PDB file of C-alpha atoms in Angstrom:
ATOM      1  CA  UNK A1491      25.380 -22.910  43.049  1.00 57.00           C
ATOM      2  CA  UNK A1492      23.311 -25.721  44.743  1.00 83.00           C
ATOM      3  CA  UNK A1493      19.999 -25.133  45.515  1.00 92.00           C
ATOM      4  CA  UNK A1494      17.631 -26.781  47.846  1.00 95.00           C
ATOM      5  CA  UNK A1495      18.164 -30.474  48.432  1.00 95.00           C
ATOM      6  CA  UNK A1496      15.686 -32.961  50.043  1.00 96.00           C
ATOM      7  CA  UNK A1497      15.884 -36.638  50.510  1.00 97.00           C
ATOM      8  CA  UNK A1498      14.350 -38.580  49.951  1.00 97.00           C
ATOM      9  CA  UNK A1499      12.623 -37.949  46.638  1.00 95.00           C
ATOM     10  CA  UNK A1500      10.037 -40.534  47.712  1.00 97.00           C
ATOM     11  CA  UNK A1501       9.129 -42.553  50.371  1.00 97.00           C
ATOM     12  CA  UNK A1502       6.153 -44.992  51.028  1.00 98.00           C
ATOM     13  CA  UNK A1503       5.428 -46.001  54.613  1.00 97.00           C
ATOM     14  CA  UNK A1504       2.729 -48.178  56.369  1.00 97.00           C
ATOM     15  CA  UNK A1505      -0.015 -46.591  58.637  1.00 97.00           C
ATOM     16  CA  UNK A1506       1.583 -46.028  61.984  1.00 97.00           C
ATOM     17  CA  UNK A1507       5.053 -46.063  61.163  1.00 98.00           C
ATOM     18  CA  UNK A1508       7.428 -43.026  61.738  1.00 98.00           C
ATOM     19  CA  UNK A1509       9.429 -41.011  59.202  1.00 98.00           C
ATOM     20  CA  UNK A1510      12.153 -38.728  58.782  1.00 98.00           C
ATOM     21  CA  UNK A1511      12.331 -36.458  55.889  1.00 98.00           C
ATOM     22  CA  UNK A1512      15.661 -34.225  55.324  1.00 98.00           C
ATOM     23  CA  UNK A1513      16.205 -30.895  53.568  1.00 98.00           C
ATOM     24  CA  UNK A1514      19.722 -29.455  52.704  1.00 97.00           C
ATOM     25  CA  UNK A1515      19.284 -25.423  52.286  1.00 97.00           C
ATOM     26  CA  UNK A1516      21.684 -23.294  50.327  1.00 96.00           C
ATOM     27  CA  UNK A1517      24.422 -22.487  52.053  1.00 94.00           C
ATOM     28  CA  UNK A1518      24.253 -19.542  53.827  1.00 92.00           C
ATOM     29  CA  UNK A1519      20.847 -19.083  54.504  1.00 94.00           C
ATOM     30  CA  UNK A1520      20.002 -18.315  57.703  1.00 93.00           C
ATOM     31  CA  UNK A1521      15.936 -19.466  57.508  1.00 93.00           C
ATOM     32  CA  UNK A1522      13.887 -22.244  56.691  1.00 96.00           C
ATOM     33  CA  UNK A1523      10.819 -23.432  56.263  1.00 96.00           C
ATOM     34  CA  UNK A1524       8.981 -26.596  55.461  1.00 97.00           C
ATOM     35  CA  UNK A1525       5.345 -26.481  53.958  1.00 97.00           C
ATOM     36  CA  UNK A1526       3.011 -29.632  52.936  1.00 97.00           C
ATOM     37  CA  UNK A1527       0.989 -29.518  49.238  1.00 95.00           C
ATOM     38  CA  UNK A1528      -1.553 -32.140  49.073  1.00 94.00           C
ATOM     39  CA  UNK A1529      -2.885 -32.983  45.495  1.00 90.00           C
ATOM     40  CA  UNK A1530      -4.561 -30.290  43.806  1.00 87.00           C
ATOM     41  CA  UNK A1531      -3.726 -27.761  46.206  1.00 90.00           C
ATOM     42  CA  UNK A1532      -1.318 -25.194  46.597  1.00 93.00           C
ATOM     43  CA  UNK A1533       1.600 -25.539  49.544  1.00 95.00           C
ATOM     44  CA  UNK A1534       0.214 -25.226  53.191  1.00 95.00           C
ATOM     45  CA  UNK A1535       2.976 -23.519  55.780  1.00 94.00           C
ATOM     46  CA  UNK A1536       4.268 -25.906  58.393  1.00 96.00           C
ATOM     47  CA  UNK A1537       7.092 -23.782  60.221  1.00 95.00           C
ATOM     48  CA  UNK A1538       9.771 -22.146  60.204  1.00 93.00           C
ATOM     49  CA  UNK A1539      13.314 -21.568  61.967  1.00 93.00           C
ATOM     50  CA  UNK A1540      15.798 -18.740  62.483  1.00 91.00           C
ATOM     51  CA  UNK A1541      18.960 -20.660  62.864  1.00 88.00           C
ATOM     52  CA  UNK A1542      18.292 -23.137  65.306  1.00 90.00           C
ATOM     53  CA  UNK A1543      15.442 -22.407  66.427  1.00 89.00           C
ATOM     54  CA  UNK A1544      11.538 -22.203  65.346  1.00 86.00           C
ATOM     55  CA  UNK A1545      10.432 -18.973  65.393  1.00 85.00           C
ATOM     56  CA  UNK A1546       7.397 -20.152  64.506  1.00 89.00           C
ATOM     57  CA  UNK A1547       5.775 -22.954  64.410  1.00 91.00           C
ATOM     58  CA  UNK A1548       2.061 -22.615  64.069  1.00 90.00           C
ATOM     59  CA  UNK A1549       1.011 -24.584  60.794  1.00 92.00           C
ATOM     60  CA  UNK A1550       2.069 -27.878  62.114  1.00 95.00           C
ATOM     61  CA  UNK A1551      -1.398 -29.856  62.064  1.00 95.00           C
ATOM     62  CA  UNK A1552      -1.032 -31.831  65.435  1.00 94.00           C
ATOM     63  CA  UNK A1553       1.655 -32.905  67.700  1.00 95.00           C
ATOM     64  CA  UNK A1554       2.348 -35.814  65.503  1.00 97.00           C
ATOM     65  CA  UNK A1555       4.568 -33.925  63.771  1.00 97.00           C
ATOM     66  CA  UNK A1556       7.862 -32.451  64.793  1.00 96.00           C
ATOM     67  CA  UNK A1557      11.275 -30.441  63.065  1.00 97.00           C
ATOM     68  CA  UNK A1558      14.329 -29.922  64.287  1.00 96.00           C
ATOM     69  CA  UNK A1559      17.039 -27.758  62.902  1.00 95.00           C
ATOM     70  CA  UNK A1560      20.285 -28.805  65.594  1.00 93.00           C
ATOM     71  CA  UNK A1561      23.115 -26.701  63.777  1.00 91.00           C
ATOM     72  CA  UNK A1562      21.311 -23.856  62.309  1.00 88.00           C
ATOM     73  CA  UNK A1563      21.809 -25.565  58.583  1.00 93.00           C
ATOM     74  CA  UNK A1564      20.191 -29.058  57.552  1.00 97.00           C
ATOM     75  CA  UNK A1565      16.460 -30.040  59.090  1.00 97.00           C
ATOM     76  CA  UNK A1566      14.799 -33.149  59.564  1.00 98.00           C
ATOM     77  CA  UNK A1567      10.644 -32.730  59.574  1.00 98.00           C
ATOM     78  CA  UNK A1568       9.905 -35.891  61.968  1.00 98.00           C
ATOM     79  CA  UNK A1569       6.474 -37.482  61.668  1.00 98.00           C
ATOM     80  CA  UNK A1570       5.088 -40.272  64.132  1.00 97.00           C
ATOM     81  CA  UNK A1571       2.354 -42.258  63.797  1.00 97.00           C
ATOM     82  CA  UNK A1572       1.731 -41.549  60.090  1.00 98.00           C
ATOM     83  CA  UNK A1573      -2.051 -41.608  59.113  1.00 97.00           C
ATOM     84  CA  UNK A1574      -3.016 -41.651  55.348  1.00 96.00           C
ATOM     85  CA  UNK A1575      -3.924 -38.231  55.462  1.00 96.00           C
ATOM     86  CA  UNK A1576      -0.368 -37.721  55.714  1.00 97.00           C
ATOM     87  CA  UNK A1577       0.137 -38.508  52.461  1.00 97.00           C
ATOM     88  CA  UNK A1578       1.061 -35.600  50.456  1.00 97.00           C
ATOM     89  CA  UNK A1579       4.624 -33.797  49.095  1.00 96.00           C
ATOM     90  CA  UNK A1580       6.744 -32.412  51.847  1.00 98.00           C
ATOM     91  CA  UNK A1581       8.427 -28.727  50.350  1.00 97.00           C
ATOM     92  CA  UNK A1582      11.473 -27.328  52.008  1.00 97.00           C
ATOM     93  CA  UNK A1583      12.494 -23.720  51.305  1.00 96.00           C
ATOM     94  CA  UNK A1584      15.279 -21.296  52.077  1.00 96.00           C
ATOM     95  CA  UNK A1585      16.177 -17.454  52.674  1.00 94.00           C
ATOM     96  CA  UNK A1586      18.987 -15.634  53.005  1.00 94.00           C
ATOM     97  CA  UNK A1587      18.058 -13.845  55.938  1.00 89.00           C
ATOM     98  CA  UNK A1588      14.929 -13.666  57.758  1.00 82.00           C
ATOM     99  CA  UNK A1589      13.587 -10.010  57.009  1.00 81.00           C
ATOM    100  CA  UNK A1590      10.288  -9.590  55.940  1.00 76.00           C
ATOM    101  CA  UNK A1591       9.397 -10.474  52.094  1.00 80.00           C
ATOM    102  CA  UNK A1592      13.351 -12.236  51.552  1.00 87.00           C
ATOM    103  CA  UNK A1593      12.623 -14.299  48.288  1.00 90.00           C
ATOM    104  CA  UNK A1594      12.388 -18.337  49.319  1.00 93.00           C
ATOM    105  CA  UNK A1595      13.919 -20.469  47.265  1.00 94.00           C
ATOM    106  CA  UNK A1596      12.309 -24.261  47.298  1.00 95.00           C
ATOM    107  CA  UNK A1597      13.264 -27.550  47.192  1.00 95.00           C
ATOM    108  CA  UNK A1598      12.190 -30.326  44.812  1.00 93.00           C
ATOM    109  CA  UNK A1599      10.044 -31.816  47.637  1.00 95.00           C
ATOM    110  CA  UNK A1600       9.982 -35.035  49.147  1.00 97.00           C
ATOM    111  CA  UNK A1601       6.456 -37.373  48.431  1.00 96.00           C
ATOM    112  CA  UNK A1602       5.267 -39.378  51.065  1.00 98.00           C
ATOM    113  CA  UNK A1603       2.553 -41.926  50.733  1.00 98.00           C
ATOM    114  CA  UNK A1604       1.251 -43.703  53.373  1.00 97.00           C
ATOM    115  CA  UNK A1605      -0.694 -46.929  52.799  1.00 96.00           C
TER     116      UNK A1605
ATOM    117  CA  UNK B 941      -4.773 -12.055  58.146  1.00 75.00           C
ATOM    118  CA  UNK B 942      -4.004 -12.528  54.934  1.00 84.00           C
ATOM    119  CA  UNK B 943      -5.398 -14.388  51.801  1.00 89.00           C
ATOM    120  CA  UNK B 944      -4.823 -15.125  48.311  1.00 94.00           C
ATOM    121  CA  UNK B 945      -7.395 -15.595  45.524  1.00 96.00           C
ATOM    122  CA  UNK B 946      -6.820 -16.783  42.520  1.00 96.00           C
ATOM    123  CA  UNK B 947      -9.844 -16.174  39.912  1.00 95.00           C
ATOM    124  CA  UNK B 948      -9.622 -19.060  37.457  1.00 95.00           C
ATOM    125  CA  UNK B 949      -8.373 -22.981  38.243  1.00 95.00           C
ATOM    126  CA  UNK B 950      -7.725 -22.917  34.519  1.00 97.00           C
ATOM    127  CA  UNK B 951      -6.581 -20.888  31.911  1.00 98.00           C
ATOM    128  CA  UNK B 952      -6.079 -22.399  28.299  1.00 98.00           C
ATOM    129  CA  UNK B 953      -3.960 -19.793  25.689  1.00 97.00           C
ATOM    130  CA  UNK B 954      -3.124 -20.438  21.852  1.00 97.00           C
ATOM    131  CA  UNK B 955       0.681 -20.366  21.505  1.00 97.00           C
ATOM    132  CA  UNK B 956       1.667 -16.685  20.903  1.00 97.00           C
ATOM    133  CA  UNK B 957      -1.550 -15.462  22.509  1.00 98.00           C
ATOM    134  CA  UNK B 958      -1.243 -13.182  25.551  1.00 98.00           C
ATOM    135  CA  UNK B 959      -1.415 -14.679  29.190  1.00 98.00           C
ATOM    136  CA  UNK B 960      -3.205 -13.197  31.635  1.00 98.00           C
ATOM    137  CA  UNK B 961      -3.134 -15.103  35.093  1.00 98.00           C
ATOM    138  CA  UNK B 962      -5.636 -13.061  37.777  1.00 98.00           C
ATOM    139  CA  UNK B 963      -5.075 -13.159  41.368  1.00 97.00           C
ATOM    140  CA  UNK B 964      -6.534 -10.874  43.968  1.00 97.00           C
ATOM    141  CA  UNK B 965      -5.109 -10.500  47.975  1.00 93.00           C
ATOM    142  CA  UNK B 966      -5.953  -9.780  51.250  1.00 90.00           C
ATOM    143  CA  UNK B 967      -3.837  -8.544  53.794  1.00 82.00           C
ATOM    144  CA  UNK B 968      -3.988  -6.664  57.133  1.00 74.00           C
ATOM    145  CA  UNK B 969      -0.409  -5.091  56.801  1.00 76.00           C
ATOM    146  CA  UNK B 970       1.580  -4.345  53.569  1.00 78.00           C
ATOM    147  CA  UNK B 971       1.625  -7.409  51.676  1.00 85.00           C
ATOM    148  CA  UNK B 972       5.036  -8.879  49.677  1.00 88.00           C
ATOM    149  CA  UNK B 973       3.669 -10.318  46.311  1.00 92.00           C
ATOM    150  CA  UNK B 974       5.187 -13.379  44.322  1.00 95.00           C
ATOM    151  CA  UNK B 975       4.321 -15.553  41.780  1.00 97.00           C
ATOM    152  CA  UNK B 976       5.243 -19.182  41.969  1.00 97.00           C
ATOM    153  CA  UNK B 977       5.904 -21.376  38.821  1.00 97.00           C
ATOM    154  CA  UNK B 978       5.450 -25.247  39.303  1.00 94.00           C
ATOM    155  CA  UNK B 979       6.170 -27.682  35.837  1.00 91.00           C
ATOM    156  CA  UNK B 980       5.289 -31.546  36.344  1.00 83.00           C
ATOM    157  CA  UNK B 981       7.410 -32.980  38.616  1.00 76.00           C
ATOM    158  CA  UNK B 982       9.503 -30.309  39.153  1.00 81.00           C
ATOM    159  CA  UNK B 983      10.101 -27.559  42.166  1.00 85.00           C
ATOM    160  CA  UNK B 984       8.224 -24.300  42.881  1.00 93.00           C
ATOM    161  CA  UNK B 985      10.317 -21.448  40.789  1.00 94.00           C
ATOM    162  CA  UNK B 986      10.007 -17.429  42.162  1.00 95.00           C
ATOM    163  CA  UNK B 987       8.809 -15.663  38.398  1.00 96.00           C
ATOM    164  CA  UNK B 988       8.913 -12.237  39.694  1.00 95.00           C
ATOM    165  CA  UNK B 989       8.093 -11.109  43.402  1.00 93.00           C
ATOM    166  CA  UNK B 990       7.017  -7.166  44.588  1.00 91.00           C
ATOM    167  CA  UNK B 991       8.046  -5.569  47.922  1.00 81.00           C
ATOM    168  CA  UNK B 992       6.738  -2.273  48.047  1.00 76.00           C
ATOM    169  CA  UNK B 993       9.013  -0.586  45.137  1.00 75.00           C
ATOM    170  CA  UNK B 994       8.243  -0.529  41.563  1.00 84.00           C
ATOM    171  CA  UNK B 995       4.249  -1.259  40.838  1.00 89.00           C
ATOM    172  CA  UNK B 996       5.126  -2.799  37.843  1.00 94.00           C
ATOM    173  CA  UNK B 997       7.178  -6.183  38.583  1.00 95.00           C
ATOM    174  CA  UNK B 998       9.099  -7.305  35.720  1.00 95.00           C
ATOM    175  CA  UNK B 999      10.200 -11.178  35.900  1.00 95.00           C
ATOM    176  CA  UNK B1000      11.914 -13.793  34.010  1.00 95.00           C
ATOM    177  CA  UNK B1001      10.898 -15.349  30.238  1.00 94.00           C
ATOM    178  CA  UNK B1002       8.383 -12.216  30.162  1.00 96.00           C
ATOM    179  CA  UNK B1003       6.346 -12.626  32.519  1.00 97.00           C
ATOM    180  CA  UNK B1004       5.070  -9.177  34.639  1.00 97.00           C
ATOM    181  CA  UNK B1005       2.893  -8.670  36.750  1.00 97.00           C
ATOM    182  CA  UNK B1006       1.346  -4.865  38.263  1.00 95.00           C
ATOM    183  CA  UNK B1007       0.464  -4.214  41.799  1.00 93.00           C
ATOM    184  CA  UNK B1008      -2.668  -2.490  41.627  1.00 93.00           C
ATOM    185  CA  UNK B1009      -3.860  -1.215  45.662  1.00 90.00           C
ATOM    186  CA  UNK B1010      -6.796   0.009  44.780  1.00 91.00           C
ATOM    187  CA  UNK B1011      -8.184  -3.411  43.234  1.00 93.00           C
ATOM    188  CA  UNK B1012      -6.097  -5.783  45.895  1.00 93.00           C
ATOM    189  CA  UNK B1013      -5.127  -7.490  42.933  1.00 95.00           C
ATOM    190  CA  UNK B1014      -1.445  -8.514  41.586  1.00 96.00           C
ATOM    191  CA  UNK B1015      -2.011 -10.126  37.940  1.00 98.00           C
ATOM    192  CA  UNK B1016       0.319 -12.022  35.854  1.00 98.00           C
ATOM    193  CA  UNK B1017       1.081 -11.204  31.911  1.00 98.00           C
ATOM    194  CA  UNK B1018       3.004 -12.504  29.032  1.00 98.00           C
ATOM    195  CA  UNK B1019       2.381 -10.376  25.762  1.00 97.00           C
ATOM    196  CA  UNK B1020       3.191 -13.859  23.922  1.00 97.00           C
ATOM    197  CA  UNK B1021       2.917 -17.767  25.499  1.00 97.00           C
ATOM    198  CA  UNK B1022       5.256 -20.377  24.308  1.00 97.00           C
ATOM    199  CA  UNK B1023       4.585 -24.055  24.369  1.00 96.00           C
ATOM    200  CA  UNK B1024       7.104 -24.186  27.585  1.00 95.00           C
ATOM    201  CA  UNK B1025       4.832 -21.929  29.846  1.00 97.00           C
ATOM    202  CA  UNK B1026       2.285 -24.523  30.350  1.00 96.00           C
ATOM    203  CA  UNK B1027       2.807 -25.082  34.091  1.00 96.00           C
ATOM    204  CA  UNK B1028       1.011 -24.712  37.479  1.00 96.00           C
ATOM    205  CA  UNK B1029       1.248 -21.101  38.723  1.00 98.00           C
ATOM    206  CA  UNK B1030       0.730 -19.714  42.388  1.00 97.00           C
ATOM    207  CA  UNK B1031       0.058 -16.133  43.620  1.00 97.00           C
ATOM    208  CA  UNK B1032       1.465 -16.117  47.140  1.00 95.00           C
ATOM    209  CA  UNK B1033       1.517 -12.749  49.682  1.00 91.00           C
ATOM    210  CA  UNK B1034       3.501 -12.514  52.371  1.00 87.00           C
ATOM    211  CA  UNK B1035       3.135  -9.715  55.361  1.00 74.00           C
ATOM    212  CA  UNK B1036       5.862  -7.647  55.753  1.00 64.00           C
ATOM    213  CA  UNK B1037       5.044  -5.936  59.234  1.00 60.00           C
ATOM    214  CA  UNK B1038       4.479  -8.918  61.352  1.00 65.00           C
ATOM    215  CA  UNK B1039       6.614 -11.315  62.720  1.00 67.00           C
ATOM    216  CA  UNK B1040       5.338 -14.295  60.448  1.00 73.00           C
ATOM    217  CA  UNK B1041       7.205 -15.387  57.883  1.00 81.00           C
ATOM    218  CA  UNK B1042       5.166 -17.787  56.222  1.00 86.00           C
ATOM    219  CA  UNK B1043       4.166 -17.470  52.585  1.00 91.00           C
ATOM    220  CA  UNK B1044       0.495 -17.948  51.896  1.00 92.00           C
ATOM    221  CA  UNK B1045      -0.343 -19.560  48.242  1.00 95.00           C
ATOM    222  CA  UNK B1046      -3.062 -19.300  46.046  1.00 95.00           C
ATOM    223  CA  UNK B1047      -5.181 -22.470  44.653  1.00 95.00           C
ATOM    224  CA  UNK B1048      -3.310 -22.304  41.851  1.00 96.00           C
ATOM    225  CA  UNK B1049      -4.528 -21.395  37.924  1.00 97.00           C
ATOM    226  CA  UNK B1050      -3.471 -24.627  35.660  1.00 97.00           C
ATOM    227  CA  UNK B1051      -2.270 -23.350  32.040  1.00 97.00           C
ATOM    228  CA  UNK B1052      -2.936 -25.010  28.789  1.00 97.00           C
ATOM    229  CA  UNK B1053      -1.176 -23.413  25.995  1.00 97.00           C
ATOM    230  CA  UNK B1054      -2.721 -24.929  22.395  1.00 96.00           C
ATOM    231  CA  UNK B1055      -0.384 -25.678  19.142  1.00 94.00           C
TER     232      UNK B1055
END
């Protein structure tokens, strides 16, 4: 079946300007959860939702940054203001269910560069 | 809290040598276990994962891995590497008696497999 969709693939935005990235999950799953890997590095947690709403939210860096998850299926990881350092690739993953240790299944990621 | 280490940044294998991928964890509650796979350009794939069952993980193309307690460590094996393993890899734990959900990964150990 389909896994993990995220669009875009890339996207290249000017200092200041605000962006939407979207991720698809499989169909089905109930959680998901968006994580940031800058170059070199392994992925960093951002949050995470049960349905509609974040259960947790904790790895977001600053309130520059925002998610929203409106029918308990697709989610849009908002970000205002972009800096440079905000350059990295966005990862969106999914579980089945939200108990403890449920195997998440990534996306291809989106990679934003900001100039 | 919990932590993941992994022992070598990079890790450079004749084809049809063995693999050995070392990654050692810290965790304040019992820990879920997974190893990541990332090719160029291409999404994070689960290899195996362990959740408190079998101490010996078996996963796909051959890879294993052993859940050692004692050592806090969770290595990764292959008795033979194929030119198609070379890849980014990434230990990850995960607590499984808190309410956080989020995956923490490794550095990540870079391997080179040689004609």
């Amino acid at each position: 079946g389909a896994g993990v969709s995220q669009t875009p693939s890339n996207k290249v935005t000017e200092k200041g300007k605000y962006v939407e990235l979207r991720c698809d999950p499989i169909s089905g799953h109930t959680a998901l959860y968006w994580y940031r890997q800058s170059l070199g590095q392994g992925p960093e947690f951002l949050i995470y939702f049960q349905g509609t709403g974040a259960a947790d939210d904790s790895g977001l860096p600053n309130d520059r940054f925002f998610a929203v998850r409106p029918e308990g299926s697709v989610s849009t990881l908002k970000i205002q203001r972009t800096e440079r350092g905000d350059s990295a690739v966005y990862l969106c993953a999914s579980s089945l269910t939200w108990v403890a240790g449920d195997t998440q299944y990534f996306g291809p990621g989106t990679r934003l560069t900001v100039l | 809290a919990q932590s993941v280490t992994q022992l070598d940044s990079h890790v450079s294998v004749s084809e049809g040598t063995p693999v050995l991928l070392r990654c050692n964890y810290s965790s304040s509650y019992s820990p879920s276990l997974f190893w990541y796979v990332q090719h160029p350009n291409k999404g994070l794939q689960l290899l195996l994962k362990y959740t408190s069952a079998a101490t010996l993980v078996k996963g796909i193309n051959g890879f294993e891995a052993e859940f050692k307690k004692s050592e806090t460590s969770f290595h990764l094996t292959k008795p033979s590497a194929h030119m198609s393993d070379a890849a980014e890899y990434f230990c990850v734990v995960s607590s499984m008696d808190t309410g956080r959900r989020a995956l923490t990964f490794g550095s990540g150990t870079r391997l080179q497999v040689q004609p």
